[in-house]
Tab-separated table of C-alpha atoms and ligand atoms in Angstrom:
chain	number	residue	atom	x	y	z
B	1434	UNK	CA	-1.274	14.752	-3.027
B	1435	UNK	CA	-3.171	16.784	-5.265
B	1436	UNK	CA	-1.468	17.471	-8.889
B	1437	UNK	CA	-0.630	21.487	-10.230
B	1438	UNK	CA	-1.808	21.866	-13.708
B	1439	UNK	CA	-1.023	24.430	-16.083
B	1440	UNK	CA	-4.392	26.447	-16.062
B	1441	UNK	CA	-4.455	29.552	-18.598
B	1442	UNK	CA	-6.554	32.052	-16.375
B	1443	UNK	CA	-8.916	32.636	-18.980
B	1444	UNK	CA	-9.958	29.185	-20.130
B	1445	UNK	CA	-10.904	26.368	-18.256
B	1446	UNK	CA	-8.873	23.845	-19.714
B	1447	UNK	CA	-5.325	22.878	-19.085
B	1448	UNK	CA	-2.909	25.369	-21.176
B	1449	UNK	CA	-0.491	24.416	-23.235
B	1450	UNK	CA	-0.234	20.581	-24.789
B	1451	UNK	CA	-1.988	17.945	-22.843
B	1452	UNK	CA	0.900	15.360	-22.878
B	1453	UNK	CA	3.256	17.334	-20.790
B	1454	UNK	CA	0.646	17.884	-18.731
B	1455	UNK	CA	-0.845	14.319	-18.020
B	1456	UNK	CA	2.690	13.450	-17.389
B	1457	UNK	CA	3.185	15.612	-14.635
B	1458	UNK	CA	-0.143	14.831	-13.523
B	1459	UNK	CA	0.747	11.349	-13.101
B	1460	UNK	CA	4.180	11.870	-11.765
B	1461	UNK	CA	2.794	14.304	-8.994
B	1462	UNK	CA	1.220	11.315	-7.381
B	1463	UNK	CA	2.648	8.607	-4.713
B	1464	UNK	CA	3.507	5.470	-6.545
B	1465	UNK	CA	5.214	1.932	-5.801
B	1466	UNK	CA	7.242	0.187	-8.262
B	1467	UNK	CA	5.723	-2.901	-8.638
B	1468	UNK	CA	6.131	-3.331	-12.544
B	1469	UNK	CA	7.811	-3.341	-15.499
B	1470	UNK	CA	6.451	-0.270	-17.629
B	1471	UNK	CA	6.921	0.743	-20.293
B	1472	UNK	CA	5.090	-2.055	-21.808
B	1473	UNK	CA	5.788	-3.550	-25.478
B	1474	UNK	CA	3.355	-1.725	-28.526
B	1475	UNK	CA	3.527	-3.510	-31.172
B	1476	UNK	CA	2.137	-4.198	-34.514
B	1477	UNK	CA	-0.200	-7.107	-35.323
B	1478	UNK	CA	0.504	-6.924	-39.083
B	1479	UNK	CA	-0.634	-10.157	-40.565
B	1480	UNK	CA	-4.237	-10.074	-38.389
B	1481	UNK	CA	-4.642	-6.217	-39.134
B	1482	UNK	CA	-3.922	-7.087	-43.432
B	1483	UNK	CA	-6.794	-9.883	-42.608
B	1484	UNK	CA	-8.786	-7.408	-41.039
B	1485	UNK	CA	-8.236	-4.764	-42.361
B	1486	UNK	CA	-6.909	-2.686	-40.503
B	1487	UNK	CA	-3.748	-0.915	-38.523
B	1488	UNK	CA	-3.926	-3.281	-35.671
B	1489	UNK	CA	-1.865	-2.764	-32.633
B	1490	UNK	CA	-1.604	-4.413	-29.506
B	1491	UNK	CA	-0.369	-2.606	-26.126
B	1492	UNK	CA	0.862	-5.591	-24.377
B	1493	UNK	CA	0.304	-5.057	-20.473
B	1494	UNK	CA	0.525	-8.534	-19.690
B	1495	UNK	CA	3.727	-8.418	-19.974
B	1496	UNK	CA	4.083	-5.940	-16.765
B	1497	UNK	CA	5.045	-8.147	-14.538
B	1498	UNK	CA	4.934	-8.389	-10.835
B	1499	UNK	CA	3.314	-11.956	-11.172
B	1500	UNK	CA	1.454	-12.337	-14.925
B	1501	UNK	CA	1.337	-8.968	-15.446
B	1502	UNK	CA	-1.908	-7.237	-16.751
B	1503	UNK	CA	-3.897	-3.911	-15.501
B	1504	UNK	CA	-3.920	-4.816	-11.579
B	1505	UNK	CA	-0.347	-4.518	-11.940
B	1506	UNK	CA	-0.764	-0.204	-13.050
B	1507	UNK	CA	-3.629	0.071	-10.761
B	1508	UNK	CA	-1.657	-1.122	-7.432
B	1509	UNK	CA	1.390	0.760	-7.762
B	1510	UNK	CA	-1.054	3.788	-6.993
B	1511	UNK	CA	-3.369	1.415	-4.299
B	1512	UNK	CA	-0.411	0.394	-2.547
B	1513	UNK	CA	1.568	3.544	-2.409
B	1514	UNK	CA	-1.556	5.193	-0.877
B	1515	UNK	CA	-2.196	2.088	1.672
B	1516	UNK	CA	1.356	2.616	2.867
B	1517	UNK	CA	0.991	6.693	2.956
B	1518	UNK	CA	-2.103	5.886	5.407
B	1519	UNK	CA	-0.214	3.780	7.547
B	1520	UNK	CA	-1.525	-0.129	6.790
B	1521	UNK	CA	0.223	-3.136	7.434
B	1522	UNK	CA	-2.970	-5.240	5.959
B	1523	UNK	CA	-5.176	-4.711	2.896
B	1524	UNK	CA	-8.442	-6.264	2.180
B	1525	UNK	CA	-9.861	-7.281	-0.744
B	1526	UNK	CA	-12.689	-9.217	-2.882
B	1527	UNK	CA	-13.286	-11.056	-6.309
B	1528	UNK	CA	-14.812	-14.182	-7.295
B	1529	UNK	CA	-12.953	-17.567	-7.472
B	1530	UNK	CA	-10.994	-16.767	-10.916
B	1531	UNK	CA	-10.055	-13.075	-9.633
B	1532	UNK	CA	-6.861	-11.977	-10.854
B	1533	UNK	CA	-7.427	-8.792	-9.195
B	1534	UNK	CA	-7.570	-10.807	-5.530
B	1535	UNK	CA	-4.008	-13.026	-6.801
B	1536	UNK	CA	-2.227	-9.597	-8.287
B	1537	UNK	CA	-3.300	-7.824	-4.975
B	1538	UNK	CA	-1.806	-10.953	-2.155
B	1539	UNK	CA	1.621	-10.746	-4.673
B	1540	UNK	CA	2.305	-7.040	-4.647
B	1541	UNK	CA	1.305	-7.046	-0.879
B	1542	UNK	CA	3.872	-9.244	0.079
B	1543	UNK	CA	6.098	-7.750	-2.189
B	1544	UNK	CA	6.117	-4.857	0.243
B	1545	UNK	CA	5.922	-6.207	3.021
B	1546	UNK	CA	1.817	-6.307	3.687
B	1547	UNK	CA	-0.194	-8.895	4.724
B	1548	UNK	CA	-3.530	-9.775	2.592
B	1549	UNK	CA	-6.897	-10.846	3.170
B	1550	UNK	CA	-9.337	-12.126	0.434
B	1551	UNK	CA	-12.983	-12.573	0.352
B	1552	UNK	CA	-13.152	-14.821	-2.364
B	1553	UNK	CA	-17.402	-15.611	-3.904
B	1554	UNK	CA	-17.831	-19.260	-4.718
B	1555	UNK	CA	-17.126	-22.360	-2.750
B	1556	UNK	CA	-13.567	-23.737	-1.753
B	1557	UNK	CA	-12.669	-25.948	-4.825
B	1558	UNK	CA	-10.357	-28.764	-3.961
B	1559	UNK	CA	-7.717	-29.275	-4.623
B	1560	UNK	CA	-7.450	-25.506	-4.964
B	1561	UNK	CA	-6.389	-24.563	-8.398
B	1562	UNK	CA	-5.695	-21.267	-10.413
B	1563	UNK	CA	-5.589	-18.110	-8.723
B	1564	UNK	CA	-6.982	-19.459	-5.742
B	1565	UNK	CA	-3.915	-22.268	-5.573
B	1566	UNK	CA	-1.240	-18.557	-5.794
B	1567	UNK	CA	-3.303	-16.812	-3.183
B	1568	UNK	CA	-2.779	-19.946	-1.255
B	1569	UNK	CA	1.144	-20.199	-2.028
B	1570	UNK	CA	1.032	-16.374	-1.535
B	1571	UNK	CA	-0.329	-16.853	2.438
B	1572	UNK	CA	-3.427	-14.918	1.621
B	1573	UNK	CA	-6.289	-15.411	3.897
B	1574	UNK	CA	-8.804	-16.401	2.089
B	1575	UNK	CA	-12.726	-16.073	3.273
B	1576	UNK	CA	-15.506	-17.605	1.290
B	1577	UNK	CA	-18.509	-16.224	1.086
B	1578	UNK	CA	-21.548	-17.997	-0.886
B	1579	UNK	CA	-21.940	-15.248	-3.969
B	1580	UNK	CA	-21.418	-17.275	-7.325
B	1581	UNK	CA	-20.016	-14.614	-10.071
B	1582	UNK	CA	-21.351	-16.505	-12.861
B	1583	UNK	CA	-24.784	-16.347	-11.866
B	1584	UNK	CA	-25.199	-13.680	-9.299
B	1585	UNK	CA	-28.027	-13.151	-7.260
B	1586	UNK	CA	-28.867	-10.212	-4.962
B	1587	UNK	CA	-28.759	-11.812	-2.039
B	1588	UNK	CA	-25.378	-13.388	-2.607
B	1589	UNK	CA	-24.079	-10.331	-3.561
B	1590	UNK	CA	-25.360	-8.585	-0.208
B	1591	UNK	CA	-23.923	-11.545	1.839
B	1592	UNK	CA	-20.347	-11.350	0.465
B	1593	UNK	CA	-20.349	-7.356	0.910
B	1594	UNK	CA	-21.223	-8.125	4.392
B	1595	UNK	CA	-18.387	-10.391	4.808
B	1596	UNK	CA	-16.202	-7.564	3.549
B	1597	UNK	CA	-17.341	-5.242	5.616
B	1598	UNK	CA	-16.988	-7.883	8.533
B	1599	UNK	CA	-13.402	-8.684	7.931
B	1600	UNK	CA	-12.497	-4.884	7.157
B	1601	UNK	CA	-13.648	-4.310	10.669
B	1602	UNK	CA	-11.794	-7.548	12.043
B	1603	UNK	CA	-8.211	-6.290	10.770
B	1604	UNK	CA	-8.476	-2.972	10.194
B	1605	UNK	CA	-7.480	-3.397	6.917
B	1606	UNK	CA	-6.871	-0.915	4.108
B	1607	UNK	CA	-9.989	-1.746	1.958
B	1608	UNK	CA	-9.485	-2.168	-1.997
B	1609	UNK	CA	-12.757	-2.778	-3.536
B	1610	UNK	CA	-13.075	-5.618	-6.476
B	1611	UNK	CA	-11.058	-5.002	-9.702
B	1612	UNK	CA	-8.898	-2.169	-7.703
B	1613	UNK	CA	-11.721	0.255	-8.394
B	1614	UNK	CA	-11.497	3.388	-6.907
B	1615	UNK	CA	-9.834	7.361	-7.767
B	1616	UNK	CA	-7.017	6.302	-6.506
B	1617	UNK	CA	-6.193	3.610	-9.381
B	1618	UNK	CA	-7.520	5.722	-12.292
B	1619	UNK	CA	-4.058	7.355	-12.912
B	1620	UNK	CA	-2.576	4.123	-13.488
B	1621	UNK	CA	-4.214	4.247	-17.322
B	1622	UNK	CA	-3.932	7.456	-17.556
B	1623	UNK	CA	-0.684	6.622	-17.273
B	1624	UNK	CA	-0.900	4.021	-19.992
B	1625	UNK	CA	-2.106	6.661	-22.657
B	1626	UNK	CA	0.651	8.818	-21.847
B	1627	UNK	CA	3.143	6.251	-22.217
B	1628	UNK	CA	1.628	4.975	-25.323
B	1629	UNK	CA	1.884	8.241	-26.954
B	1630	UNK	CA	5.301	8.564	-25.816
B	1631	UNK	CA	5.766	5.301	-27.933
B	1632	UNK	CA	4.084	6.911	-30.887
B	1633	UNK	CA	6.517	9.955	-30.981
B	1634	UNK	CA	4.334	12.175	-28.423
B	1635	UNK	CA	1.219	11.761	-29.736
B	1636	UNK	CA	-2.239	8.807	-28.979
B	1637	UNK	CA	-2.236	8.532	-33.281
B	1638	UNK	CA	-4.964	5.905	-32.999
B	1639	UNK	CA	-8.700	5.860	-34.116
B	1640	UNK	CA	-9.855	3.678	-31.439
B	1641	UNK	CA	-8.790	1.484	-28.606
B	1642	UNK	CA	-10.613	-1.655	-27.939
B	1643	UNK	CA	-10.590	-3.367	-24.574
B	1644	UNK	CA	-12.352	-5.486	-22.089
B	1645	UNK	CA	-14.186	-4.173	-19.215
B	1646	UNK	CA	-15.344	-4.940	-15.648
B	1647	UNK	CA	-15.578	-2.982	-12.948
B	1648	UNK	CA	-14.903	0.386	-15.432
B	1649	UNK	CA	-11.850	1.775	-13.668
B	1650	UNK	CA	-9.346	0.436	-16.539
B	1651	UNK	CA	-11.576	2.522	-18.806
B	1652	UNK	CA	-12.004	5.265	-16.948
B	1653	UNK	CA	-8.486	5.761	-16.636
B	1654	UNK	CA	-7.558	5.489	-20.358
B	1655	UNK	CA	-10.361	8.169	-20.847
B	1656	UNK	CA	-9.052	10.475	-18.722
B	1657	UNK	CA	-5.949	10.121	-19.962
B	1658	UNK	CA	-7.279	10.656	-23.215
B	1659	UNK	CA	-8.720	13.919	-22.121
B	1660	UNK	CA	-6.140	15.095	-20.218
B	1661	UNK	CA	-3.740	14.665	-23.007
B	1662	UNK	CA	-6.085	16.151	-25.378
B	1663	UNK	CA	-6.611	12.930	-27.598
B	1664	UNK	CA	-9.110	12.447	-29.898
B	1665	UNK	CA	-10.014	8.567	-30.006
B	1666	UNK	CA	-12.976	6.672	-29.670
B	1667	UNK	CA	-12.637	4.240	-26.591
B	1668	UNK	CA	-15.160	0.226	-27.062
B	1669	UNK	CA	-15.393	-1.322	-23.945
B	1670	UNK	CA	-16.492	-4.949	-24.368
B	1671	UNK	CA	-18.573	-6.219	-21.924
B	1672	UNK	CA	-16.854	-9.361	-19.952
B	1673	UNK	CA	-20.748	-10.483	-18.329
B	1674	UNK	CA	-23.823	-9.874	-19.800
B	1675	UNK	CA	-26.280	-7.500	-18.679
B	1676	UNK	CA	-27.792	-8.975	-15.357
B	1677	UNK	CA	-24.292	-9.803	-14.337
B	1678	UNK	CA	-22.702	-6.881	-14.774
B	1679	UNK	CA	-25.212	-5.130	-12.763
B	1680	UNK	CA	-25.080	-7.459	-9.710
B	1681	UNK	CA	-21.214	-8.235	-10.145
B	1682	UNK	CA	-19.974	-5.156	-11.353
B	1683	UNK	CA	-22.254	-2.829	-9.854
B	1684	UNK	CA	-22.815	-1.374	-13.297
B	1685	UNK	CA	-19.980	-0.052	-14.822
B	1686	UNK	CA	-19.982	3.324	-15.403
B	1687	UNK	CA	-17.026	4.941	-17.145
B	1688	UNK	CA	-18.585	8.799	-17.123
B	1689	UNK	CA	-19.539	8.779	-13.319
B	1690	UNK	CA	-15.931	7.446	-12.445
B	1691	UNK	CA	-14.527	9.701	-14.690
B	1692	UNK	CA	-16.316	12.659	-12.819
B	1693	UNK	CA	-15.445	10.848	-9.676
B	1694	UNK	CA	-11.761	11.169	-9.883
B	1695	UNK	CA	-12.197	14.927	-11.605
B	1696	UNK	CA	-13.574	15.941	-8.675
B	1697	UNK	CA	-10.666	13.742	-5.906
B	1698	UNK	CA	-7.584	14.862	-8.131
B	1699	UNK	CA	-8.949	18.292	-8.845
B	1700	UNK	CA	-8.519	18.207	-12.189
B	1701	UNK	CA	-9.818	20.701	-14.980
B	1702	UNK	CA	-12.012	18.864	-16.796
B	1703	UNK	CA	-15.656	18.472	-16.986
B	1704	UNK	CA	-18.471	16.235	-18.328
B	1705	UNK	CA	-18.429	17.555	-21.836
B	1706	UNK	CA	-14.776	15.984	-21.463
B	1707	UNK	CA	-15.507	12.467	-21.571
B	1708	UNK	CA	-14.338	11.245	-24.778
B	1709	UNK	CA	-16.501	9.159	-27.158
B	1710	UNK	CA	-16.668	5.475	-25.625
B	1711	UNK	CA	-19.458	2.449	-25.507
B	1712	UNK	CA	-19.960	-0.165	-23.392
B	1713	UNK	CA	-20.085	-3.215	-26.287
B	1714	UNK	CA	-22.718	-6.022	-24.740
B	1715	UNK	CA	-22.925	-9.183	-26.570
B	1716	UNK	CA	-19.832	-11.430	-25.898
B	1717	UNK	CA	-20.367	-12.898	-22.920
B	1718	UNK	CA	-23.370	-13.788	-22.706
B	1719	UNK	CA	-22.824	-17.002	-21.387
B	1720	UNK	CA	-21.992	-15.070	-18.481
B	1721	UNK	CA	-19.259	-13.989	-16.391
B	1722	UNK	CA	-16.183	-15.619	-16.566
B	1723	UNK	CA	-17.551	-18.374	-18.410
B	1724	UNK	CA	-15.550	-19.044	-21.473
B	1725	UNK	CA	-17.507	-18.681	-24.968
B	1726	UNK	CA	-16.874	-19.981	-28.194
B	1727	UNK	CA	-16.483	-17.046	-29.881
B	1728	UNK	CA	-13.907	-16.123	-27.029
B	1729	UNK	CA	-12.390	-19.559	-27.900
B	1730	UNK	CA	-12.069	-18.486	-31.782
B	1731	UNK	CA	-10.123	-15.216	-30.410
B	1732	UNK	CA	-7.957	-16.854	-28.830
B	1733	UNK	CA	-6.874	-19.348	-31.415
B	1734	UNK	CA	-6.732	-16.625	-33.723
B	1735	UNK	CA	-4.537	-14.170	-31.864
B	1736	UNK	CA	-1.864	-17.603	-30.913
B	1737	UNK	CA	-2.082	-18.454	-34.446
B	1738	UNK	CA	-1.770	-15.252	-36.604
B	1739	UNK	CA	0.118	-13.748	-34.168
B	1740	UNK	CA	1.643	-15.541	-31.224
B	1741	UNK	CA	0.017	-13.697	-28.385
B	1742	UNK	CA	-2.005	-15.453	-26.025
B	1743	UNK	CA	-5.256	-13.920	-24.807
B	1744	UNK	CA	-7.274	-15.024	-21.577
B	1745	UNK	CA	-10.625	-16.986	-21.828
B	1746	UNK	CA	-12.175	-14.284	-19.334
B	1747	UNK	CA	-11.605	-10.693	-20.505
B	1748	UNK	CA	-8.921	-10.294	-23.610
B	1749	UNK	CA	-10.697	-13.275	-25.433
B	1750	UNK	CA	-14.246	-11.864	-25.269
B	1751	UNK	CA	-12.607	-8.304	-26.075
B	1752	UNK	CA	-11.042	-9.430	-28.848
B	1753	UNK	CA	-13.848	-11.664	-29.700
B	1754	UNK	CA	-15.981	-7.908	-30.118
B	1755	UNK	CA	-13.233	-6.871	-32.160
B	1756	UNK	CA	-13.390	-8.962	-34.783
B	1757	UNK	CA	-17.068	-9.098	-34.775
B	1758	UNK	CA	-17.162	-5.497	-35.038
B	1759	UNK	CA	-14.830	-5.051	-38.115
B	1760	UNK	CA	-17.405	-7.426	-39.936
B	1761	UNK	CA	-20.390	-6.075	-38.858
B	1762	UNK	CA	-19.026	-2.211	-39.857
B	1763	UNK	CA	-19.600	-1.012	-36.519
B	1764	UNK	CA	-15.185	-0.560	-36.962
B	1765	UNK	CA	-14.588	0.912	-39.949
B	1766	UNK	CA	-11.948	-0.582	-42.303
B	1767	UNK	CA	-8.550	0.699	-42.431
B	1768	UNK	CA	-8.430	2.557	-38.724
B	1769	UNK	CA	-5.899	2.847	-36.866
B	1770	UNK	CA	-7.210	0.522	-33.712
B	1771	UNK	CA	-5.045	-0.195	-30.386
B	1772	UNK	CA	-5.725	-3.623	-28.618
B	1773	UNK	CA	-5.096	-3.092	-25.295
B	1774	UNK	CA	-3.930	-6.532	-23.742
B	1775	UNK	CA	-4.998	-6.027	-19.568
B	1776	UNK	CA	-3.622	-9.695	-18.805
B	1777	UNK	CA	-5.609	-12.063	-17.213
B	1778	UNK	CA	-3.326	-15.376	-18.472
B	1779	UNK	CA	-3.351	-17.294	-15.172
B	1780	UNK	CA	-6.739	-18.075	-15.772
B	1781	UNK	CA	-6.450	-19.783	-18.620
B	1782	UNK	CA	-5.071	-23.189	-17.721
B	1783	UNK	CA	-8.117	-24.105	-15.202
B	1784	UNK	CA	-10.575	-22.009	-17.278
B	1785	UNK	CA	-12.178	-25.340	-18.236
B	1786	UNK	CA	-12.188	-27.054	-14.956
B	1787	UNK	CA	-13.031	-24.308	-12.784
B	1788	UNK	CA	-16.026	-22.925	-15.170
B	1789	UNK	CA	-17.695	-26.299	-16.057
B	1790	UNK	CA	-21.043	-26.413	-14.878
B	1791	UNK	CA	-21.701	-28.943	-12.055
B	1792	UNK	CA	-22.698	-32.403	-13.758
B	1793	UNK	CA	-26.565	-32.880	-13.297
Q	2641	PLP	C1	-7.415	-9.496	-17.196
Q	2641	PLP	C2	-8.410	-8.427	-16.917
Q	2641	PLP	N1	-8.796	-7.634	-17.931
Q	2641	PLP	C3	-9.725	-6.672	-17.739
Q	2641	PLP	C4	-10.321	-6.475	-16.500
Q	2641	PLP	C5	-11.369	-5.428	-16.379
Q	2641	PLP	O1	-10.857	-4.268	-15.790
Q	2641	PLP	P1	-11.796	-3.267	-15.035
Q	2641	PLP	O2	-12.370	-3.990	-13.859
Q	2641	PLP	O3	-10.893	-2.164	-14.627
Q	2641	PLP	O4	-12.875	-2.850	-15.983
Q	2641	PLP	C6	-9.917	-7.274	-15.401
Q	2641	PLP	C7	-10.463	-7.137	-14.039
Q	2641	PLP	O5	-11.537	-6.867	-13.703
Q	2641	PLP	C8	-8.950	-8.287	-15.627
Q	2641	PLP	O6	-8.555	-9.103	-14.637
């Protein structure tokens, strides 16, 4: 279903103010209720006074379904449209540690659907992790021989192929890796329009920091941004380093999925749209889903200041470029800077098991 937006006939952009209109945007389109929303915002006061800052934290692991986290947004908009198209069986793909692969088996069954997984890496046992819930969760899981933390471009060809192969096999609703495609992106646009709803109607912040894969959680926040008319600067740190994240992630690009999904939901914006953002390399370059020590530091920071736990995977490294860039300048003391938390925390009691290289 394609959204009406206010449209002044003389100007290409949306008329009147943009919240109003991102909500009814959003609430134009089909959507399960799989979560918990809206999510706690709150204020990290004694790490923002040692920072410097006015730090907040959008806290979407808390969004439930299973552990919460951005999967959660994304497939209450994956889902409804799966259902809409008539499925009884979705497909999907991630490596070993994928929450997105977990998220997607739970809010499958939770409807009724019945889930198949092509999971890259071998068959640990005894299965642990998100692999042991996709188990309890009756998931079908098919291994194919890609490792994520070193990928290679022929590993990467043979587990699309097994997609494709099992896609064909059950004529499954296919939901490519990290639930990217248009028909997630509203789920964070979504997000900024709830967070401004928190803020008294408005997205008051200088910047939002927050890990990124695949792109689609950070596509969606921009559009939101620019559909509501915000003006915020978006960092996107990096969760692989550079080879990876062109043979794992396919190369993340925020401005081409942002077009992407102008052009599905029709909506009246453009390229000159795309607010400020960066993709932030440097914290992972230990590689995918490996955990890093300055991730580790995050972490213990965040539980210790604050009380929040953070994931060794994504939020740690994200946070990890936070801090890093409030020393280095590249954050300017005293913003106003949102965390936004996308989940991830049932990775982090096998993190060290799972990722430890294979004795020699
Ligand atoms: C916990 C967590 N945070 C962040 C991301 C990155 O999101 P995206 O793939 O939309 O960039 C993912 C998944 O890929 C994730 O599982």
């Amino acid at each position: 279903m394609m959204a009406t937006l206010l449209r002044d006939p003389h100007c290409e952009k949306p008329m009147s103010s943009g919240l109003p209109n991102l909500e009814s945007f959003v609430a134009s389109l089909p959507r399960l209720t799989l979560g918990q929303f809206p999510t706690p915002l709150v204020k990290l006061g004694r790490l923002g006074d040692r920072l410097d800052l006015d730090l907040w934290l959008k806290r979407d692991e808390c969004a439930g379904l299973a552990v919460g986290g951005n999967k959660t947004r994304k497939l209450e908009f994956i889902l409804a449209d799966a259902m809409a198209k008539g499925h009884d069986t979705i497909v999907t793909a991630g490596p070993v540690t994928s929450n997105h692969t977990m998220m997607t088996a739970m809010a499958a069954r939770r409807v009724g659907l019945t889930a198949h997984c092509v999971v890259g890496g071998e068959r640990p046992r005894p299965l642990s992790g998100n692999l042991l819930l996709l188990d309890y969760l009756g998931a079908t899981l098919h291994f194919s021989p890609a490792d994520f933390r070193a990928p290679t471009a022929e590993g990467v060809h043979r587990h699309q192929a097994l997609c494709r192969e099992v896609v064909d096999e059950t004529g499954g609703y296919w939901i490519p890796g990290g639930g990217t495609m248009p028909q997630a992106e509203p789920a964070y646009m979504n997000a900024v329009a709830e967070i401004a709803r928190q803020r008294g109607g408005v997205f008051d912040f200088d910047r939002v920091v927050l890990a990124i894969g695949t792109g689609s959680t950070t596509t969606g926040v921009l559009l939101g941004l620019a559909l509501g008319g915000f003006d915020c600067r978006v960092d996107a740190v990096a969760t692989a380093n550079r080879a990876a994240i062109e043979e794992v992630f396919k190369r993340p690009d925020p401005t081409r999925h942002f077009l992407k999904s102008v052009t599905h939901f029709d909506l009246p914006l453009g390229a000159a749209d795309v607010p400020p953002y960066e993709i932030v390399f440097g914290f992972a370059e230990e590689g995918y889903s490996v955990p890093s020590a300055g991730g580790d530091r995050a972490i213990r920071t965040m539980a210790r200041e604050e009380g929040y736990l953070l994931d060794p995977v994504y939020t740690a490294k994200a946070f990890d470029g936070l801090m890093t860039m409030v020393g280095d300048g590249r954050i300017p003391k005293g913003s106003r800077v949102l965390f936004l938390h996308t989940g991830g925390l049932s990775m982090t009691s096998v993190s060290d098991q799972q990722f430890a290289p294979p004795p020699v």
